[in-house]
Amino acid sequence: MADKYYGKPQGKTKQLMSASDFHTKKKWGQNFLLEPKFVGKIIDAADLDKEQIVLEIGPGLGALTKQLAEQAGQVVAVEIDGELVALLKDILAPYDNVRVCHGDAMKVDLEQLVREAAGKEGAASVPFSVVANLPYYITTPIVMRLLEQSWSWQKMVLMVQKEVAERMVASPGGKDYGALSLGVQYRAKASIVTIVPPTVFYPRPQVDSAVVLLENRLEPPVAVTSEKILFSVIRAAFAQRRKTLLNALSNGGVAGDKEQVQQVLASCGIAPERRGETLSLAEFAAITNGFAALK
Ligand code: SAM
């Protein structure tokens, strides 16, 4: 382990905040990472080299960004807070391989930003890694967006709430199992790298966090005719968790009517009164292919 990551906390974030009179904004989930040891764990899990392009969501005051710039070829960082974007200009001035984009990571075309960083605007896709201490209020939607829409990311190393990390690695049947677990399982191999206590952030969150590593499988573990239908079936099944599969899918707009849902479930040998949380990814794939065959 390199010493530079594992030294004593330097309190840089606190210094920067008081020097610039910056006040954290709760609405944007600003919990800055103070402890170099955990920055180091994230960077180590990302296993970067100078050939790689990294997308960071929410660079904040640059605690991770600086280390990413040292380790990776190019870093693209998307930050919603204009005040932080201005501060980052100074903080990241020593690095010529970082581009900070002022925008909402939920809205901007992330892959386009990566293509621009690689100087390959016209390319169909450019491989990249995602490294982020995610704002808690968009964790699930942003991860689902990357899982649903993109094969180009190779690895994601994410700081998330511990409870979200547990959902990412959950198996069928448990309370943690849901749309996020299935999306992750379909696209990635997921593991929890480390649990992170609230004390290493400023301001302190109320719950533990965890660093998760998602490695893109490149080949999905189940074959589906349409990924779009797969994700809409998954979303519908968990949008109304307490409802039976028959009702949840009928109300979820994935098929024309209840009869069609009944027909598809019967053809897959899946009882209509089951609930989404009991179904494996293979069963969701079978339902998906049943719906695709109706179209
Ligand atoms: N990376 C920094 C760190 O580890 O100290 C900050 C992490 S903090 C948990 C989350 C960051 O995401 C904040 O800087 C916040 O302003 C930014 N953020 C929040 N919502 C965002 C969004 N929709 N798009 C881009 N950045 C966002």
mmCIF file of C-alpha atoms and ligand atoms in Angstrom:
data_model
loop_
_atom_site.group_PDB
_atom_site.id
_atom_site.type_symbol
_atom_site.label_atom_id
_atom_site.label_comp_id
_atom_site.label_asym_id
_atom_site.label_seq_id
_atom_site.Cartn_x
_atom_site.Cartn_y
_atom_site.Cartn_z
ATOM 1 C CA MET A 1 0.000 0.000 0.000
ATOM 2 C CA ALA A 2 1.414 3.376 -0.959
ATOM 3 C CA ASP A 3 2.163 5.584 2.069
ATOM 4 C CA LYS A 4 0.743 8.661 0.404
ATOM 5 C CA TYR A 5 -2.796 7.314 0.786
ATOM 6 C CA TYR A 6 -2.462 5.964 4.274
ATOM 7 C CA GLY A 7 -0.978 8.899 6.162
ATOM 8 C CA LYS A 8 -2.710 10.821 8.911
ATOM 9 C CA PRO A 9 -5.726 12.925 7.918
ATOM 10 C CA GLN A 10 -4.435 16.298 6.844
ATOM 11 C CA GLY A 11 -7.726 18.113 7.430
ATOM 12 C CA LYS A 12 -7.344 19.575 3.894
ATOM 13 C CA THR A 13 -11.057 19.573 3.318
ATOM 14 C CA LYS A 14 -11.704 21.530 6.486
ATOM 15 C CA GLN A 15 -8.911 23.984 5.651
ATOM 16 C CA LEU A 16 -10.279 24.498 2.167
ATOM 17 C CA MET A 17 -13.755 25.080 3.476
ATOM 18 C CA SER A 18 -12.782 27.704 6.009
ATOM 19 C CA ALA A 19 -10.374 29.448 3.608
ATOM 20 C CA SER A 20 -13.099 29.752 0.976
ATOM 21 C CA ASP A 21 -16.057 30.253 3.316
ATOM 22 C CA PHE A 22 -17.781 27.297 1.682
ATOM 23 C CA HIS A 23 -20.765 25.789 3.497
ATOM 24 C CA THR A 24 -21.949 22.291 2.671
ATOM 25 C CA LYS A 25 -25.362 21.858 1.109
ATOM 26 C CA LYS A 26 -27.495 19.057 2.431
ATOM 27 C CA LYS A 27 -29.783 19.027 -0.614
ATOM 28 C CA TRP A 28 -26.886 17.806 -2.761
ATOM 29 C CA GLY A 29 -25.769 15.111 -0.373
ATOM 30 C CA GLN A 30 -22.468 16.815 0.408
ATOM 31 C CA ASN A 31 -20.585 14.600 2.855
ATOM 32 C CA PHE A 32 -16.922 15.128 2.124
ATOM 33 C CA LEU A 33 -14.426 12.359 2.700
ATOM 34 C CA LEU A 34 -11.789 13.508 5.189
ATOM 35 C CA GLU A 35 -9.779 10.369 5.772
ATOM 36 C CA PRO A 36 -6.962 9.558 3.315
ATOM 37 C CA LYS A 37 -7.066 5.884 4.321
ATOM 38 C CA PHE A 38 -10.496 5.490 2.704
ATOM 39 C CA VAL A 39 -9.523 7.553 -0.323
ATOM 40 C CA GLY A 40 -6.687 5.040 -0.670
ATOM 41 C CA LYS A 41 -9.026 2.057 -0.412
ATOM 42 C CA ILE A 42 -11.213 3.448 -3.193
ATOM 43 C CA ILE A 43 -8.220 4.187 -5.415
ATOM 44 C CA ASP A 44 -6.720 0.748 -4.779
ATOM 45 C CA ALA A 45 -10.017 -0.990 -5.662
ATOM 46 C CA ALA A 46 -10.186 1.003 -8.907
ATOM 47 C CA ASP A 47 -6.785 -0.390 -9.925
ATOM 48 C CA LEU A 48 -6.095 2.392 -12.436
ATOM 49 C CA ASP A 49 -3.337 3.007 -14.922
ATOM 50 C CA LYS A 50 -2.395 5.834 -17.256
ATOM 51 C CA GLU A 51 -4.322 4.260 -20.138
ATOM 52 C CA GLN A 52 -7.640 4.574 -18.351
ATOM 53 C CA ILE A 53 -10.359 7.186 -18.386
ATOM 54 C CA VAL A 54 -12.247 7.758 -15.152
ATOM 55 C CA LEU A 55 -15.612 9.377 -14.697
ATOM 56 C CA GLU A 56 -16.137 10.858 -11.243
ATOM 57 C CA ILE A 57 -19.601 11.909 -10.154
ATOM 58 C CA GLY A 58 -19.541 14.681 -7.550
ATOM 59 C CA PRO A 59 -15.853 15.617 -7.067
ATOM 60 C CA GLY A 60 -16.733 17.965 -4.172
ATOM 61 C CA LEU A 61 -13.484 19.507 -2.967
ATOM 62 C CA GLY A 62 -11.393 17.054 -4.935
ATOM 63 C CA ALA A 63 -10.319 14.550 -2.233
ATOM 64 C CA LEU A 64 -10.671 11.655 -4.686
ATOM 65 C CA THR A 65 -10.144 13.638 -7.861
ATOM 66 C CA LYS A 66 -6.507 14.482 -7.077
ATOM 67 C CA GLN A 67 -5.612 10.831 -6.536
ATOM 68 C CA LEU A 68 -7.533 9.832 -9.660
ATOM 69 C CA ALA A 69 -5.567 12.411 -11.641
ATOM 70 C CA GLU A 70 -2.317 10.902 -10.328
ATOM 71 C CA GLN A 71 -3.284 7.360 -11.224
ATOM 72 C CA ALA A 72 -5.433 7.554 -14.385
ATOM 73 C CA GLY A 73 -4.870 8.889 -17.891
ATOM 74 C CA GLN A 74 -7.867 11.237 -17.972
ATOM 75 C CA VAL A 75 -10.451 12.214 -15.388
ATOM 76 C CA VAL A 76 -13.860 13.659 -16.177
ATOM 77 C CA ALA A 77 -15.645 14.940 -13.084
ATOM 78 C CA VAL A 78 -19.273 16.100 -13.095
ATOM 79 C CA GLU A 79 -20.258 18.471 -10.288
ATOM 80 C CA ILE A 80 -23.666 20.102 -9.824
ATOM 81 C CA ASP A 81 -22.561 22.822 -7.378
ATOM 82 C CA GLY A 82 -21.186 25.879 -9.217
ATOM 83 C CA GLU A 83 -19.456 27.087 -6.064
ATOM 84 C CA LEU A 84 -17.454 23.854 -5.893
ATOM 85 C CA VAL A 85 -16.703 23.964 -9.623
ATOM 86 C CA ALA A 86 -15.088 27.384 -9.061
ATOM 87 C CA LEU A 87 -13.049 26.104 -6.089
ATOM 88 C CA LEU A 88 -11.966 23.009 -8.021
ATOM 89 C CA LYS A 89 -10.283 25.209 -10.657
ATOM 90 C CA ASP A 90 -7.684 26.139 -8.017
ATOM 91 C CA ILE A 91 -7.589 22.794 -6.238
ATOM 92 C CA LEU A 92 -6.967 20.900 -9.466
ATOM 93 C CA ALA A 93 -4.732 23.502 -11.127
ATOM 94 C CA PRO A 94 -1.627 21.253 -10.866
ATOM 95 C CA TYR A 95 -3.307 18.566 -13.007
ATOM 96 C CA ASP A 96 -3.713 18.886 -16.751
ATOM 97 C CA ASN A 97 -5.603 15.611 -17.164
ATOM 98 C CA VAL A 98 -8.793 16.561 -15.294
ATOM 99 C CA ARG A 99 -11.877 18.106 -16.839
ATOM 100 C CA VAL A 100 -14.508 19.387 -14.414
ATOM 101 C CA CYS A 101 -17.971 19.698 -15.942
ATOM 102 C CA HIS A 102 -20.608 21.796 -14.250
ATOM 103 C CA GLY A 103 -23.836 19.813 -14.542
ATOM 104 C CA ASP A 104 -26.295 17.322 -13.154
ATOM 105 C CA ALA A 105 -24.967 13.782 -13.539
ATOM 106 C CA MET A 106 -28.551 12.568 -13.926
ATOM 107 C CA LYS A 107 -29.053 14.731 -16.981
ATOM 108 C CA VAL A 108 -25.771 15.093 -18.864
ATOM 109 C CA ASP A 109 -24.675 12.549 -21.456
ATOM 110 C CA LEU A 110 -21.951 10.866 -19.404
ATOM 111 C CA GLU A 111 -20.685 8.679 -22.221
ATOM 112 C CA GLN A 112 -20.343 11.712 -24.486
ATOM 113 C CA LEU A 113 -18.180 13.414 -21.841
ATOM 114 C CA VAL A 114 -15.980 10.322 -21.728
ATOM 115 C CA ARG A 115 -15.698 10.245 -25.528
ATOM 116 C CA GLU A 116 -14.668 13.915 -25.529
ATOM 117 C CA ALA A 117 -12.039 13.278 -22.836
ATOM 118 C CA ALA A 118 -10.642 10.472 -24.971
ATOM 119 C CA GLY A 119 -10.644 12.696 -28.072
ATOM 120 C CA LYS A 120 -12.933 10.148 -29.753
ATOM 121 C CA GLU A 121 -16.159 12.103 -30.156
ATOM 122 C CA GLY A 122 -17.291 9.957 -33.066
ATOM 123 C CA ALA A 123 -16.593 6.564 -31.463
ATOM 124 C CA ALA A 124 -19.495 4.234 -30.666
ATOM 125 C CA SER A 125 -18.104 3.660 -27.197
ATOM 126 C CA VAL A 126 -14.962 4.286 -25.172
ATOM 127 C CA PRO A 127 -14.139 2.115 -22.134
ATOM 128 C CA PHE A 128 -14.057 3.910 -18.804
ATOM 129 C CA SER A 129 -14.297 3.372 -15.054
ATOM 130 C CA VAL A 130 -16.591 5.176 -12.650
ATOM 131 C CA VAL A 131 -15.187 6.201 -9.280
ATOM 132 C CA ALA A 132 -17.339 8.222 -6.902
ATOM 133 C CA ASN A 133 -18.379 9.023 -3.396
ATOM 134 C CA LEU A 134 -21.985 9.311 -4.505
ATOM 135 C CA PRO A 135 -24.481 11.828 -3.159
ATOM 136 C CA TYR A 136 -26.943 9.595 -1.325
ATOM 137 C CA TYR A 137 -30.081 11.138 -2.847
ATOM 138 C CA ILE A 138 -29.271 9.985 -6.402
ATOM 139 C CA THR A 139 -27.354 6.776 -5.682
ATOM 140 C CA THR A 140 -29.961 4.293 -6.906
ATOM 141 C CA PRO A 141 -31.139 6.241 -9.983
ATOM 142 C CA ILE A 142 -27.613 7.030 -11.157
ATOM 143 C CA VAL A 143 -26.393 3.458 -10.690
ATOM 144 C CA MET A 144 -29.521 2.070 -12.406
ATOM 145 C CA ARG A 145 -28.937 4.516 -15.260
ATOM 146 C CA LEU A 146 -25.379 3.266 -15.746
ATOM 147 C CA LEU A 147 -26.478 -0.360 -15.420
ATOM 148 C CA GLU A 148 -29.354 -0.038 -17.870
ATOM 149 C CA GLN A 149 -27.832 2.066 -20.556
ATOM 150 C CA SER A 150 -24.200 1.333 -20.809
ATOM 151 C CA TRP A 151 -21.847 -1.486 -21.581
ATOM 152 C CA SER A 152 -18.861 0.851 -21.889
ATOM 153 C CA TRP A 153 -17.998 1.197 -18.227
ATOM 154 C CA GLN A 154 -15.696 -1.554 -17.100
ATOM 155 C CA LYS A 155 -15.603 -1.007 -13.396
ATOM 156 C CA MET A 156 -17.381 1.121 -10.821
ATOM 157 C CA VAL A 157 -15.967 1.807 -7.388
ATOM 158 C CA LEU A 158 -18.628 3.596 -5.398
ATOM 159 C CA MET A 159 -19.033 4.920 -1.890
ATOM 160 C CA VAL A 160 -22.702 4.406 -1.021
ATOM 161 C CA GLN A 161 -24.798 4.007 2.101
ATOM 162 C CA LYS A 162 -24.149 0.573 3.627
ATOM 163 C CA GLU A 163 -27.798 -0.359 3.245
ATOM 164 C CA VAL A 164 -27.604 0.357 -0.518
ATOM 165 C CA ALA A 165 -24.436 -1.739 -0.788
ATOM 166 C CA GLU A 166 -26.299 -4.615 0.866
ATOM 167 C CA ARG A 167 -29.091 -4.260 -1.683
ATOM 168 C CA MET A 168 -26.559 -4.398 -4.499
ATOM 169 C CA VAL A 169 -25.210 -7.778 -3.382
ATOM 170 C CA ALA A 170 -28.514 -9.286 -2.105
ATOM 171 C CA SER A 171 -29.868 -12.695 -3.169
ATOM 172 C CA PRO A 172 -33.557 -13.465 -3.906
ATOM 173 C CA GLY A 173 -35.955 -13.810 -1.000
ATOM 174 C CA GLY A 174 -34.531 -11.275 1.425
ATOM 175 C CA LYS A 175 -35.736 -7.792 2.322
ATOM 176 C CA ASP A 176 -32.736 -6.195 0.591
ATOM 177 C CA TYR A 177 -33.446 -7.870 -2.758
ATOM 178 C CA GLY A 178 -34.968 -5.604 -5.383
ATOM 179 C CA ALA A 179 -34.568 -3.848 -8.730
ATOM 180 C CA LEU A 180 -31.086 -2.623 -7.817
ATOM 181 C CA SER A 181 -29.892 -6.150 -6.881
ATOM 182 C CA LEU A 182 -31.148 -7.524 -10.203
ATOM 183 C CA GLY A 183 -29.732 -4.679 -12.289
ATOM 184 C CA VAL A 184 -26.358 -5.139 -10.620
ATOM 185 C CA GLN A 185 -26.428 -8.948 -10.985
ATOM 186 C CA TYR A 186 -27.314 -8.729 -14.658
ATOM 187 C CA ARG A 187 -24.522 -6.358 -15.549
ATOM 188 C CA ALA A 188 -21.829 -6.866 -12.949
ATOM 189 C CA LYS A 189 -19.995 -8.921 -10.395
ATOM 190 C CA ALA A 190 -20.470 -7.013 -7.161
ATOM 191 C CA SER A 191 -18.533 -7.067 -3.926
ATOM 192 C CA ILE A 192 -18.262 -4.922 -0.820
ATOM 193 C CA VAL A 193 -14.696 -3.638 -0.468
ATOM 194 C CA THR A 194 -15.001 -2.103 2.987
ATOM 195 C CA ILE A 195 -17.473 -0.664 5.464
ATOM 196 C CA VAL A 196 -16.917 3.018 6.240
ATOM 197 C CA PRO A 197 -17.891 4.715 9.527
ATOM 198 C CA PRO A 198 -19.659 8.127 9.606
ATOM 199 C CA THR A 199 -16.690 9.667 11.452
ATOM 200 C CA VAL A 200 -14.563 9.943 8.299
ATOM 201 C CA PHE A 201 -16.899 12.421 6.579
ATOM 202 C CA TYR A 202 -17.695 16.077 7.063
ATOM 203 C CA PRO A 203 -20.479 16.621 7.837
ATOM 204 C CA ARG A 204 -21.049 13.180 9.360
ATOM 205 C CA PRO A 205 -23.882 11.155 7.811
ATOM 206 C CA GLN A 206 -26.217 9.333 10.178
ATOM 207 C CA VAL A 207 -25.463 5.855 8.871
ATOM 208 C CA ASP A 208 -22.520 3.682 7.902
ATOM 209 C CA SER A 209 -21.331 3.735 4.306
ATOM 210 C CA ALA A 210 -19.614 1.091 2.208
ATOM 211 C CA VAL A 211 -17.331 1.011 -0.797
ATOM 212 C CA VAL A 212 -18.624 -1.352 -3.480
ATOM 213 C CA LEU A 213 -16.816 -2.685 -6.495
ATOM 214 C CA LEU A 214 -18.893 -3.503 -9.586
ATOM 215 C CA GLU A 215 -17.039 -5.229 -12.396
ATOM 216 C CA ASN A 216 -18.842 -5.319 -15.725
ATOM 217 C CA ARG A 217 -19.476 -8.908 -16.769
ATOM 218 C CA LEU A 218 -19.379 -7.931 -20.470
ATOM 219 C CA GLU A 219 -21.442 -11.114 -21.106
ATOM 220 C CA PRO A 220 -24.691 -11.198 -19.139
ATOM 221 C CA PRO A 221 -25.402 -14.327 -17.052
ATOM 222 C CA VAL A 222 -28.828 -14.782 -18.733
ATOM 223 C CA ALA A 223 -29.900 -14.322 -22.344
ATOM 224 C CA VAL A 224 -32.690 -11.818 -23.018
ATOM 225 C CA THR A 225 -34.173 -10.709 -26.308
ATOM 226 C CA SER A 226 -34.517 -7.145 -25.070
ATOM 227 C CA GLU A 227 -32.675 -5.438 -22.208
ATOM 228 C CA LYS A 228 -35.214 -2.626 -22.369
ATOM 229 C CA ILE A 229 -38.026 -5.066 -21.580
ATOM 230 C CA LEU A 230 -35.942 -6.787 -18.883
ATOM 231 C CA PHE A 231 -35.406 -3.537 -17.005
ATOM 232 C CA SER A 232 -39.023 -2.474 -17.407
ATOM 233 C CA VAL A 233 -40.221 -5.862 -16.068
ATOM 234 C CA ILE A 234 -37.842 -5.552 -13.104
ATOM 235 C CA ARG A 235 -38.960 -1.996 -12.398
ATOM 236 C CA ALA A 236 -42.652 -2.913 -12.619
ATOM 237 C CA ALA A 237 -42.241 -5.975 -10.356
ATOM 238 C CA PHE A 238 -40.715 -3.882 -7.576
ATOM 239 C CA ALA A 239 -42.644 -0.639 -8.077
ATOM 240 C CA GLN A 240 -45.425 -2.264 -6.067
ATOM 241 C CA ARG A 241 -43.488 -4.634 -3.844
ATOM 242 C CA ARG A 242 -46.439 -6.006 -1.903
ATOM 243 C CA LYS A 243 -48.505 -6.788 -4.984
ATOM 244 C CA THR A 244 -48.522 -10.149 -6.686
ATOM 245 C CA LEU A 245 -46.473 -10.428 -9.848
ATOM 246 C CA LEU A 246 -49.674 -10.600 -11.910
ATOM 247 C CA ASN A 247 -50.963 -7.284 -10.532
ATOM 248 C CA ALA A 248 -47.603 -5.515 -10.434
ATOM 249 C CA LEU A 249 -46.815 -6.406 -14.067
ATOM 250 C CA SER A 250 -50.359 -5.667 -15.252
ATOM 251 C CA ASN A 251 -50.267 -2.207 -13.633
ATOM 252 C CA GLY A 252 -46.671 -1.564 -14.644
ATOM 253 C CA GLY A 253 -47.377 -1.088 -18.336
ATOM 254 C CA VAL A 254 -45.095 -3.881 -19.581
ATOM 255 C CA ALA A 255 -47.909 -5.728 -21.380
ATOM 256 C CA GLY A 256 -51.176 -4.853 -23.092
ATOM 257 C CA ASP A 257 -53.484 -6.390 -20.485
ATOM 258 C CA LYS A 258 -53.754 -8.746 -17.530
ATOM 259 C CA GLU A 259 -54.564 -11.704 -19.748
ATOM 260 C CA GLN A 260 -51.283 -11.317 -21.609
ATOM 261 C CA VAL A 261 -49.377 -11.182 -18.320
ATOM 262 C CA GLN A 262 -51.197 -14.343 -17.191
ATOM 263 C CA GLN A 263 -50.325 -16.044 -20.456
ATOM 264 C CA VAL A 264 -46.625 -15.148 -20.208
ATOM 265 C CA LEU A 265 -46.336 -16.205 -16.564
ATOM 266 C CA ALA A 266 -48.040 -19.521 -17.348
ATOM 267 C CA SER A 267 -45.692 -20.150 -20.281
ATOM 268 C CA CYS A 268 -42.723 -19.633 -17.911
ATOM 269 C CA GLY A 269 -44.198 -21.872 -15.209
ATOM 270 C CA ILE A 270 -44.258 -18.959 -12.740
ATOM 271 C CA ALA A 271 -47.219 -18.753 -10.351
ATOM 272 C CA PRO A 272 -49.015 -15.388 -10.788
ATOM 273 C CA GLU A 273 -49.397 -14.890 -7.041
ATOM 274 C CA ARG A 274 -45.658 -14.864 -6.433
ATOM 275 C CA ARG A 275 -43.962 -11.574 -5.579
ATOM 276 C CA GLY A 276 -41.029 -10.025 -7.404
ATOM 277 C CA GLU A 277 -38.702 -10.486 -4.447
ATOM 278 C CA THR A 278 -38.911 -14.300 -4.777
ATOM 279 C CA LEU A 279 -37.846 -14.418 -8.426
ATOM 280 C CA SER A 280 -34.340 -15.114 -9.638
ATOM 281 C CA LEU A 281 -32.687 -13.223 -12.490
ATOM 282 C CA ALA A 282 -33.217 -16.313 -14.697
ATOM 283 C CA GLU A 283 -36.961 -16.133 -14.018
ATOM 284 C CA PHE A 284 -37.031 -12.413 -14.863
ATOM 285 C CA ALA A 285 -35.205 -13.269 -18.093
ATOM 286 C CA ALA A 286 -37.816 -15.927 -18.942
ATOM 287 C CA ILE A 287 -40.660 -13.431 -18.368
ATOM 288 C CA THR A 288 -38.828 -10.843 -20.481
ATOM 289 C CA ASN A 289 -38.455 -13.250 -23.369
ATOM 290 C CA GLY A 290 -42.140 -14.193 -23.018
ATOM 291 C CA PHE A 291 -43.173 -10.532 -23.365
ATOM 292 C CA ALA A 292 -40.752 -9.958 -26.225
ATOM 293 C CA ALA A 293 -42.315 -12.889 -28.097
ATOM 294 C CA LEU A 294 -45.756 -11.209 -27.859
ATOM 295 C CA LYS A 295 -44.582 -8.062 -29.630
HETATM 296 N N1 SAM B 1 -16.070 13.379 -3.913
HETATM 297 C C1 SAM B 1 -16.172 14.259 -2.773
HETATM 298 C C2 SAM B 1 -15.608 13.567 -1.552
HETATM 299 O O1 SAM B 1 -15.494 12.331 -1.588
HETATM 300 O O2 SAM B 1 -15.298 14.239 -0.584
HETATM 301 C C3 SAM B 1 -17.614 14.711 -2.518
HETATM 302 C C4 SAM B 1 -18.614 13.616 -2.315
HETATM 303 S S1 SAM B 1 -20.188 14.185 -1.757
HETATM 304 C C5 SAM B 1 -20.830 12.719 -1.020
HETATM 305 C C6 SAM B 1 -21.182 14.219 -3.233
HETATM 306 C C7 SAM B 1 -20.837 15.278 -4.266
HETATM 307 O O3 SAM B 1 -21.742 15.153 -5.380
HETATM 308 C C8 SAM B 1 -20.971 16.719 -3.805
HETATM 309 O O4 SAM B 1 -19.859 17.452 -4.241
HETATM 310 C C9 SAM B 1 -22.247 17.231 -4.497
HETATM 311 O O5 SAM B 1 -22.270 18.622 -4.714
HETATM 312 C C10 SAM B 1 -22.208 16.443 -5.788
HETATM 313 N N2 SAM B 1 -23.527 16.226 -6.415
HETATM 314 C C11 SAM B 1 -24.724 16.120 -5.820
HETATM 315 N N3 SAM B 1 -25.696 15.904 -6.729
HETATM 316 C C12 SAM B 1 -25.095 15.863 -7.946
HETATM 317 C C13 SAM B 1 -25.569 15.652 -9.268
HETATM 318 N N4 SAM B 1 -26.866 15.441 -9.531
HETATM 319 N N5 SAM B 1 -24.677 15.687 -10.281
HETATM 320 C C14 SAM B 1 -23.344 15.912 -10.029
HETATM 321 N N6 SAM B 1 -22.836 16.102 -8.790
HETATM 322 C C15 SAM B 1 -23.695 16.064 -7.761
#
